[in-house]
Amino acid sequence: MFDFSIITSRIHGLLLSLMPEGAAVFIECVLIGLCIVALYAILAIVLIYMERKVCAFFQCRIGPNRVGKWGSIQVLCDVLKMLTKEIFTPKEADRFLYNLAPFMVIAASFLTFSCIPFNKGAEVLDFNVGVFFLLAASGIGVVGILLAGWGSNNKFSLIGAMRSGAQIISYELSAGMSIMTMVVLMGTMQFSQIVENQADGWFIFKGHVPAVIAFITYLIAGNAECNRGPFDLPEAESELTAGYHTEYSGMHFGFFYLAEYLNLFIVAAVATTVFLGGWMPLHVSGLNGFNSVMDCIPGFIWFFAKAFFVVFLLMWVKWTFPRLRIDQILSLEWKYLVPISMVNLLLMACCVAFGFHF
């Protein structure tokens, strides 16, 4: 398994040989920031194109097919169009909160995106409390959504923001408990160690029944936290126009749009890291030849393949099930997912204590 820390350590040594340590660290931070922004933008373009094609497939349509080969440049044209759109502020809006909200949403998305380990040695933020930091950083986004609804001074925006706040805060409980169920099995909250512990088997297989329950619960809760169908009541077009971002235009709207798709990828990436082995290849006990072939595939390819598989599952759910009512969404969380997550957490603790896991 290739270790990206070899490349980063060589770059660090080269910079130290040319300049003082403080300047070298500053340049490294700038380079890492540029890499994150570039990867963020590329993934957003890929996910938007994928969403359109998957949606078309489930609705027996072709999807984008005019601009570029198979419509591949359609998203780039949409980005250019959005960059040229005028950014306006409603007359009665709270200008400070109205303009702050999209930046808070995109900042929260960037923070959580930086926690994802794409490959061995390719972790930007690898704290020993990485799971705790990710859950805390992801909670900042709901503040931006609430500010957007309040600052717009629009009743539809406010209703959408209140729906989103209630929904995200509620589903954070079951999502957090699902991850904590696996933390009990792993014995660590550091993402790099979580992946390393899955070298001899992914936790979705090693964790027995509680791991499967936690995985399903996390996917449902993560989908709801992203405000995606069938949990997209905060943006219900038939009721609220566009929900909390009704009054936004130009790149302010673009920030909300980007954050939604990257949050989808972040949910899939966390599921990949915690349940599906991260960058670890698939190994089958006793098949040494097969395992050797799997080891030849780079870790980041394994990671993105698993992550996009989970993204496809979430898109499948969105374009299959109808939109729920807000009372049904909250009932699902508080009456079913929270009790199931609590019992499952205790069940995993018992499995670990008595050694019932693989």
CSV table of C-alpha atoms in Angstrom, one decimal:
chain,number,residue,atom,x,y,z
A,1,MET,CA,0.0,0.0,0.0
A,2,PHE,CA,1.6,3.3,-1.1
A,3,ASP,CA,2.1,5.8,1.6
A,4,PHE,CA,1.7,9.5,0.6
A,5,SER,CA,3.6,10.6,3.6
A,6,ILE,CA,6.8,9.7,1.6
A,7,ILE,CA,5.9,12.5,-0.9
A,8,THR,CA,4.9,15.0,1.8
A,9,SER,CA,8.0,14.4,3.8
A,10,ARG,CA,10.2,15.0,0.7
A,11,ILE,CA,8.4,18.2,-0.1
A,12,HIS,CA,8.8,19.3,3.5
A,13,GLY,CA,12.5,18.6,3.4
A,14,LEU,CA,12.9,20.4,0.1
A,15,LEU,CA,11.1,23.5,1.5
A,16,LEU,CA,13.2,23.5,4.7
A,17,SER,CA,16.4,23.5,2.6
A,18,LEU,CA,15.3,26.6,0.8
A,19,MET,CA,13.6,28.8,3.5
A,20,PRO,CA,13.0,29.1,7.3
A,21,GLU,CA,10.7,26.6,8.9
A,22,GLY,CA,7.8,29.1,9.5
A,23,ALA,CA,7.8,30.1,5.8
A,24,ALA,CA,7.9,26.4,4.8
A,25,VAL,CA,4.9,25.6,7.0
A,26,PHE,CA,3.0,28.6,5.6
A,27,ILE,CA,3.6,27.5,2.0
A,28,GLU,CA,2.6,23.9,2.9
A,29,CYS,CA,-0.7,25.1,4.4
A,30,VAL,CA,-1.4,27.2,1.2
A,31,LEU,CA,-0.6,24.2,-1.0
A,32,ILE,CA,-2.9,21.9,1.1
A,33,GLY,CA,-5.7,24.5,1.0
A,34,LEU,CA,-5.4,24.7,-2.8
A,35,CYS,CA,-5.5,20.9,-3.1
A,36,ILE,CA,-8.6,20.8,-0.9
A,37,VAL,CA,-10.4,23.5,-2.9
A,38,ALA,CA,-9.5,21.9,-6.3
A,39,LEU,CA,-10.6,18.4,-5.1
A,40,TYR,CA,-13.8,20.0,-3.6
A,41,ALA,CA,-14.6,21.6,-7.0
A,42,ILE,CA,-13.8,18.5,-9.0
A,43,LEU,CA,-16.0,16.3,-6.8
A,44,ALA,CA,-18.8,18.8,-7.0
A,45,ILE,CA,-18.8,18.7,-10.8
A,46,VAL,CA,-18.6,14.9,-10.9
A,47,LEU,CA,-21.4,14.5,-8.4
A,48,ILE,CA,-23.8,17.0,-10.1
A,49,TYR,CA,-23.2,15.2,-13.5
A,50,MET,CA,-23.7,11.8,-11.8
A,51,GLU,CA,-26.9,13.0,-10.1
A,52,ARG,CA,-28.4,14.1,-13.4
A,53,LYS,CA,-27.5,10.9,-15.2
A,54,VAL,CA,-28.7,8.7,-12.3
A,55,CYS,CA,-31.9,10.7,-12.1
A,56,ALA,CA,-32.4,10.3,-15.9
A,57,PHE,CA,-31.7,6.5,-15.6
A,58,PHE,CA,-34.4,6.0,-13.0
A,59,GLN,CA,-36.9,8.2,-14.9
A,60,CYS,CA,-36.1,6.4,-18.2
A,61,ARG,CA,-34.6,9.6,-19.7
A,62,ILE,CA,-31.2,10.3,-21.3
A,63,GLY,CA,-30.2,13.3,-19.2
A,64,PRO,CA,-27.6,15.9,-20.3
A,65,ASN,CA,-26.5,15.0,-23.8
A,66,ARG,CA,-26.0,18.2,-25.8
A,67,VAL,CA,-23.1,20.1,-24.4
A,68,GLY,CA,-20.0,18.0,-24.8
A,69,LYS,CA,-19.7,14.3,-25.2
A,70,TRP,CA,-22.6,12.7,-23.3
A,71,GLY,CA,-23.3,16.1,-21.9
A,72,SER,CA,-20.1,16.1,-19.9
A,73,ILE,CA,-19.5,19.8,-20.2
A,74,GLN,CA,-23.0,20.8,-19.2
A,75,VAL,CA,-22.0,21.2,-15.5
A,76,LEU,CA,-19.0,23.4,-16.4
A,77,CYS,CA,-21.3,25.7,-18.4
A,78,ASP,CA,-23.7,25.9,-15.5
A,79,VAL,CA,-20.8,26.9,-13.2
A,80,LEU,CA,-19.8,29.7,-15.6
A,81,LYS,CA,-23.4,30.8,-15.9
A,82,MET,CA,-23.7,30.9,-12.1
A,83,LEU,CA,-20.5,32.9,-11.8
A,84,THR,CA,-21.9,35.6,-14.0
A,85,LYS,CA,-25.3,35.9,-12.2
A,86,GLU,CA,-25.9,39.0,-10.2
A,87,ILE,CA,-25.8,38.7,-6.4
A,88,PHE,CA,-28.5,40.8,-4.9
A,89,THR,CA,-29.8,41.3,-1.4
A,90,PRO,CA,-33.5,41.7,-0.6
A,91,LYS,CA,-34.4,45.2,0.7
A,92,GLU,CA,-35.8,44.0,4.1
A,93,ALA,CA,-33.2,41.4,4.7
A,94,ASP,CA,-30.6,41.5,7.5
A,95,ARG,CA,-27.6,42.2,5.3
A,96,PHE,CA,-24.9,40.8,7.7
A,97,LEU,CA,-26.7,37.5,8.5
A,98,TYR,CA,-27.9,37.1,4.9
A,99,ASN,CA,-24.4,37.4,3.5
A,100,LEU,CA,-22.7,35.4,6.4
A,101,ALA,CA,-25.0,32.3,6.0
A,102,PRO,CA,-23.6,30.8,2.8
A,103,PHE,CA,-20.0,31.2,4.0
A,104,MET,CA,-20.8,29.4,7.2
A,105,VAL,CA,-22.4,26.5,5.3
A,106,ILE,CA,-19.5,26.2,2.9
A,107,ALA,CA,-16.9,26.5,5.8
A,108,ALA,CA,-18.6,23.7,7.7
A,109,SER,CA,-18.5,21.5,4.6
A,110,PHE,CA,-14.8,22.3,4.1
A,111,LEU,CA,-13.9,21.5,7.7
A,112,THR,CA,-15.6,18.1,7.6
A,113,PHE,CA,-14.2,17.4,4.1
A,114,SER,CA,-10.6,18.0,5.5
A,115,CYS,CA,-11.1,15.2,8.0
A,116,ILE,CA,-11.5,12.5,5.4
A,117,PRO,CA,-8.5,10.1,4.9
A,118,PHE,CA,-8.3,9.4,1.2
A,119,ASN,CA,-5.2,7.2,1.3
A,120,LYS,CA,-2.4,6.2,3.7
A,121,GLY,CA,-0.5,9.4,4.5
A,122,ALA,CA,-3.1,11.6,2.7
A,123,GLU,CA,-5.0,12.9,5.8
A,124,VAL,CA,-5.2,16.7,6.2
A,125,LEU,CA,-6.6,16.7,9.8
A,126,ASP,CA,-5.8,13.4,11.6
A,127,PHE,CA,-6.6,14.1,15.2
A,128,ASN,CA,-6.8,11.5,17.9
A,129,VAL,CA,-10.4,12.8,18.4
A,130,GLY,CA,-11.1,12.9,14.7
A,131,VAL,CA,-14.6,11.5,15.0
A,132,PHE,CA,-15.5,14.0,17.7
A,133,PHE,CA,-14.1,16.9,15.6
A,134,LEU,CA,-16.0,15.8,12.5
A,135,LEU,CA,-19.3,15.6,14.3
A,136,ALA,CA,-18.7,19.0,15.9
A,137,ALA,CA,-17.6,20.6,12.6
A,138,SER,CA,-20.6,19.2,10.7
A,139,GLY,CA,-22.9,20.8,13.2
A,140,ILE,CA,-21.8,24.3,12.2
A,141,GLY,CA,-23.7,24.0,8.9
A,142,VAL,CA,-27.1,24.0,10.5
A,143,VAL,CA,-26.3,27.4,12.0
A,144,GLY,CA,-25.7,28.8,8.5
A,145,ILE,CA,-29.0,27.4,7.3
A,146,LEU,CA,-30.9,29.0,10.3
A,147,LEU,CA,-29.2,32.3,9.6
A,148,ALA,CA,-30.1,32.1,5.9
A,149,GLY,CA,-33.8,31.6,6.8
A,150,TRP,CA,-33.9,34.3,9.4
A,151,GLY,CA,-31.7,36.8,7.5
A,152,SER,CA,-33.7,36.6,4.3
A,153,ASN,CA,-36.8,38.0,6.0
A,154,ASN,CA,-39.0,35.7,3.9
A,155,LYS,CA,-41.6,33.4,5.4
A,156,PHE,CA,-40.9,30.6,3.1
A,157,SER,CA,-37.2,30.8,3.8
A,158,LEU,CA,-37.8,30.9,7.6
A,159,ILE,CA,-40.1,27.8,7.4
A,160,GLY,CA,-37.6,25.9,5.4
A,161,ALA,CA,-34.8,26.9,7.8
A,162,MET,CA,-36.8,25.8,10.9
A,163,ARG,CA,-37.6,22.5,9.2
A,164,SER,CA,-34.0,22.0,8.3
A,165,GLY,CA,-32.8,22.9,11.8
A,166,ALA,CA,-35.2,20.5,13.5
A,167,GLN,CA,-34.4,17.7,11.0
A,168,ILE,CA,-30.6,18.1,11.1
A,169,ILE,CA,-30.3,18.4,14.8
A,170,SER,CA,-32.6,15.4,15.3
A,171,TYR,CA,-30.8,13.1,12.9
A,172,GLU,CA,-27.4,14.1,14.2
A,173,LEU,CA,-28.2,11.9,17.3
A,174,SER,CA,-28.8,8.7,15.4
A,175,ALA,CA,-25.9,9.4,13.0
A,176,GLY,CA,-23.5,10.1,15.9
A,177,MET,CA,-24.6,7.1,17.9
A,178,SER,CA,-24.1,4.9,14.8
A,179,ILE,CA,-20.5,6.1,14.5
A,180,MET,CA,-20.0,5.8,18.3
A,181,THR,CA,-21.2,2.2,18.0
A,182,MET,CA,-18.3,1.5,15.7
A,183,VAL,CA,-15.9,3.6,18.0
A,184,VAL,CA,-16.8,1.1,20.7
A,185,LEU,CA,-15.7,-1.7,18.4
A,186,MET,CA,-12.6,0.2,17.1
A,187,GLY,CA,-11.3,1.5,20.5
A,188,THR,CA,-10.1,4.8,18.8
A,189,MET,CA,-11.5,8.0,17.3
A,190,GLN,CA,-8.5,8.6,15.0
A,191,PHE,CA,-9.5,8.0,11.4
A,192,SER,CA,-6.1,6.7,10.2
A,193,GLN,CA,-6.1,4.1,13.0
A,194,ILE,CA,-9.7,3.2,12.2
A,195,VAL,CA,-8.7,2.4,8.7
A,196,GLU,CA,-5.5,0.6,9.8
A,197,ASN,CA,-7.6,-1.6,12.1
A,198,GLN,CA,-9.6,-2.9,9.1
A,199,ALA,CA,-6.5,-4.3,7.3
A,200,ASP,CA,-7.6,-7.9,8.1
A,201,GLY,CA,-11.3,-7.2,7.4
A,202,TRP,CA,-13.8,-4.4,7.0
A,203,PHE,CA,-15.9,-3.5,10.1
A,204,ILE,CA,-19.1,-4.1,8.2
A,205,PHE,CA,-18.1,-7.8,8.3
A,206,LYS,CA,-16.1,-7.9,11.5
A,207,GLY,CA,-18.6,-6.1,13.6
A,208,HIS,CA,-21.4,-8.7,13.3
A,209,VAL,CA,-25.1,-7.7,13.4
A,210,PRO,CA,-24.6,-4.4,15.3
A,211,ALA,CA,-22.3,-3.1,12.6
A,212,VAL,CA,-24.8,-3.8,9.9
A,213,ILE,CA,-27.6,-2.1,11.9
A,214,ALA,CA,-25.3,0.9,12.5
A,215,PHE,CA,-24.4,1.1,8.8
A,216,ILE,CA,-28.1,1.2,7.7
A,217,THR,CA,-29.0,3.7,10.5
A,218,TYR,CA,-26.1,5.9,9.5
A,219,LEU,CA,-27.1,5.9,5.8
A,220,ILE,CA,-30.7,6.9,6.7
A,221,ALA,CA,-29.6,9.6,9.1
A,222,GLY,CA,-26.8,10.9,6.8
A,223,ASN,CA,-29.3,11.2,4.0
A,224,ALA,CA,-31.6,13.2,6.2
A,225,GLU,CA,-28.8,15.5,7.4
A,226,CYS,CA,-28.0,16.4,3.7
A,227,ASN,CA,-31.6,17.5,3.2
A,228,ARG,CA,-31.9,15.1,0.3
A,229,GLY,CA,-35.0,13.2,-0.8
A,230,PRO,CA,-37.1,11.7,0.6
A,231,PHE,CA,-36.0,14.0,3.5
A,232,ASP,CA,-36.0,17.2,1.5
A,233,LEU,CA,-38.9,19.0,3.2
A,234,PRO,CA,-36.7,22.1,4.0
A,235,GLU,CA,-36.5,22.7,0.2
A,236,ALA,CA,-39.9,21.4,-0.8
A,237,GLU,CA,-40.5,23.2,-4.1
A,238,SER,CA,-44.2,22.6,-4.2
A,239,GLU,CA,-44.6,24.3,-0.8
A,240,LEU,CA,-41.6,26.6,-0.1
A,241,THR,CA,-40.3,27.6,-3.5
A,242,ALA,CA,-36.7,26.7,-2.6
A,243,GLY,CA,-36.8,26.7,1.2
A,244,TYR,CA,-34.0,28.5,3.1
A,245,HIS,CA,-32.1,29.6,-0.1
A,246,THR,CA,-35.2,31.1,-1.9
A,247,GLU,CA,-33.8,34.6,-1.8
A,248,TYR,CA,-30.2,33.7,-2.8
A,249,SER,CA,-28.7,34.2,-6.3
A,250,GLY,CA,-25.4,33.9,-8.0
A,251,MET,CA,-22.6,32.2,-6.1
A,252,HIS,CA,-24.3,32.7,-2.8
A,253,PHE,CA,-26.9,30.2,-4.0
A,254,GLY,CA,-23.9,28.3,-5.6
A,255,PHE,CA,-22.4,27.8,-2.1
A,256,PHE,CA,-25.5,26.1,-0.8
A,257,TYR,CA,-25.7,24.0,-4.0
A,258,LEU,CA,-22.0,22.9,-3.7
A,259,ALA,CA,-22.4,22.2,0.1
A,260,GLU,CA,-25.4,19.9,-0.5
A,261,TYR,CA,-23.5,17.7,-3.0
A,262,LEU,CA,-20.2,17.7,-1.0
A,263,ASN,CA,-22.1,16.8,2.1
A,264,LEU,CA,-23.5,13.9,0.2
A,265,PHE,CA,-20.0,12.8,-0.6
A,266,ILE,CA,-18.8,13.4,3.0
A,267,VAL,CA,-21.6,11.1,4.3
A,268,ALA,CA,-20.5,8.5,1.8
A,269,ALA,CA,-16.8,9.0,2.7
A,270,VAL,CA,-17.4,8.7,6.4
A,271,ALA,CA,-19.4,5.5,5.8
A,272,THR,CA,-16.6,4.2,3.7
A,273,THR,CA,-14.0,5.0,6.3
A,274,VAL,CA,-15.8,3.7,9.4
A,275,PHE,CA,-17.7,0.7,7.9
A,276,LEU,CA,-16.1,-0.3,4.6
A,277,GLY,CA,-12.4,-0.2,5.3
A,278,GLY,CA,-11.5,3.2,3.8
A,279,TRP,CA,-8.6,2.7,1.5
A,280,MET,CA,-8.1,-0.9,2.5
A,281,PRO,CA,-8.6,-3.5,-0.4
A,282,LEU,CA,-11.0,-6.4,-0.2
A,283,HIS,CA,-9.3,-9.5,1.1
A,284,VAL,CA,-10.9,-13.0,1.2
A,285,SER,CA,-9.4,-15.5,3.7
A,286,GLY,CA,-7.6,-18.3,1.9
A,287,LEU,CA,-7.5,-16.7,-1.5
A,288,ASN,CA,-3.9,-15.4,-1.5
A,289,GLY,CA,-3.7,-14.9,-5.3
A,290,PHE,CA,-6.9,-12.8,-5.3
A,291,ASN,CA,-5.7,-10.8,-2.3
A,292,SER,CA,-2.4,-10.1,-4.1
A,293,VAL,CA,-4.2,-8.7,-7.1
A,294,MET,CA,-6.4,-6.5,-4.9
A,295,ASP,CA,-3.3,-5.2,-3.2
A,296,CYS,CA,-2.0,-3.9,-6.5
A,297,ILE,CA,-4.9,-1.4,-6.8
A,298,PRO,CA,-3.9,1.9,-5.2
A,299,GLY,CA,-5.7,2.8,-1.9
A,300,PHE,CA,-7.2,6.1,-3.1
A,301,ILE,CA,-8.9,4.1,-6.0
A,302,TRP,CA,-10.4,1.8,-3.4
A,303,PHE,CA,-11.6,4.7,-1.3
A,304,PHE,CA,-13.3,6.6,-4.1
A,305,ALA,CA,-14.8,3.4,-5.6
A,306,LYS,CA,-16.5,2.6,-2.2
A,307,ALA,CA,-17.5,6.2,-1.6
A,308,PHE,CA,-19.2,6.5,-5.0
A,309,PHE,CA,-20.9,3.2,-4.5
A,310,VAL,CA,-22.5,4.6,-1.3
A,311,VAL,CA,-23.3,7.8,-3.2
A,312,PHE,CA,-25.1,5.8,-5.8
A,313,LEU,CA,-27.1,4.0,-3.1
A,314,LEU,CA,-28.2,7.4,-1.6
A,315,MET,CA,-29.2,8.7,-5.1
A,316,TRP,CA,-31.1,5.4,-5.6
A,317,VAL,CA,-33.1,6.1,-2.4
A,318,LYS,CA,-33.7,9.7,-3.4
A,319,TRP,CA,-35.2,8.9,-6.8
A,320,THR,CA,-37.1,5.9,-5.6
A,321,PHE,CA,-39.1,7.0,-2.5
A,322,PRO,CA,-41.6,9.9,-2.4
A,323,ARG,CA,-41.1,12.9,-0.1
A,324,LEU,CA,-42.2,12.5,3.5
A,325,ARG,CA,-44.1,14.9,5.6
A,326,ILE,CA,-42.2,16.8,8.3
A,327,ASP,CA,-44.0,15.0,11.1
A,328,GLN,CA,-43.2,11.6,9.5
A,329,ILE,CA,-39.5,12.6,9.2
A,330,LEU,CA,-39.3,13.5,12.9
A,331,SER,CA,-41.3,10.5,14.0
A,332,LEU,CA,-39.0,8.2,12.1
A,333,GLU,CA,-36.0,9.7,14.0
A,334,TRP,CA,-37.4,10.0,17.6
A,335,LYS,CA,-39.6,6.9,17.6
A,336,TYR,CA,-37.5,4.5,15.7
A,337,LEU,CA,-33.9,5.4,14.8
A,338,VAL,CA,-32.9,6.9,18.2
A,339,PRO,CA,-34.2,3.9,20.2
A,340,ILE,CA,-32.6,1.4,17.7
A,341,SER,CA,-29.3,3.3,17.8
A,342,MET,CA,-29.3,3.3,21.6
A,343,VAL,CA,-30.0,-0.4,21.9
A,344,ASN,CA,-27.5,-1.1,19.1
A,345,LEU,CA,-24.8,0.8,21.0
A,346,LEU,CA,-25.4,-1.3,24.1
A,347,LEU,CA,-25.5,-4.5,22.0
A,348,MET,CA,-22.1,-3.6,20.4
A,349,ALA,CA,-20.7,-2.9,23.9
A,350,CYS,CA,-21.8,-6.4,25.0
A,351,CYS,CA,-20.3,-7.9,21.8
A,352,VAL,CA,-16.9,-6.3,22.5
A,353,ALA,CA,-17.0,-7.1,26.2
A,354,PHE,CA,-17.7,-10.8,25.6
A,355,GLY,CA,-15.7,-11.1,22.4
A,356,PHE,CA,-18.7,-12.0,20.1
A,357,HIS,CA,-17.2,-10.0,17.2
A,358,PHE,CA,-14.9,-11.4,14.5
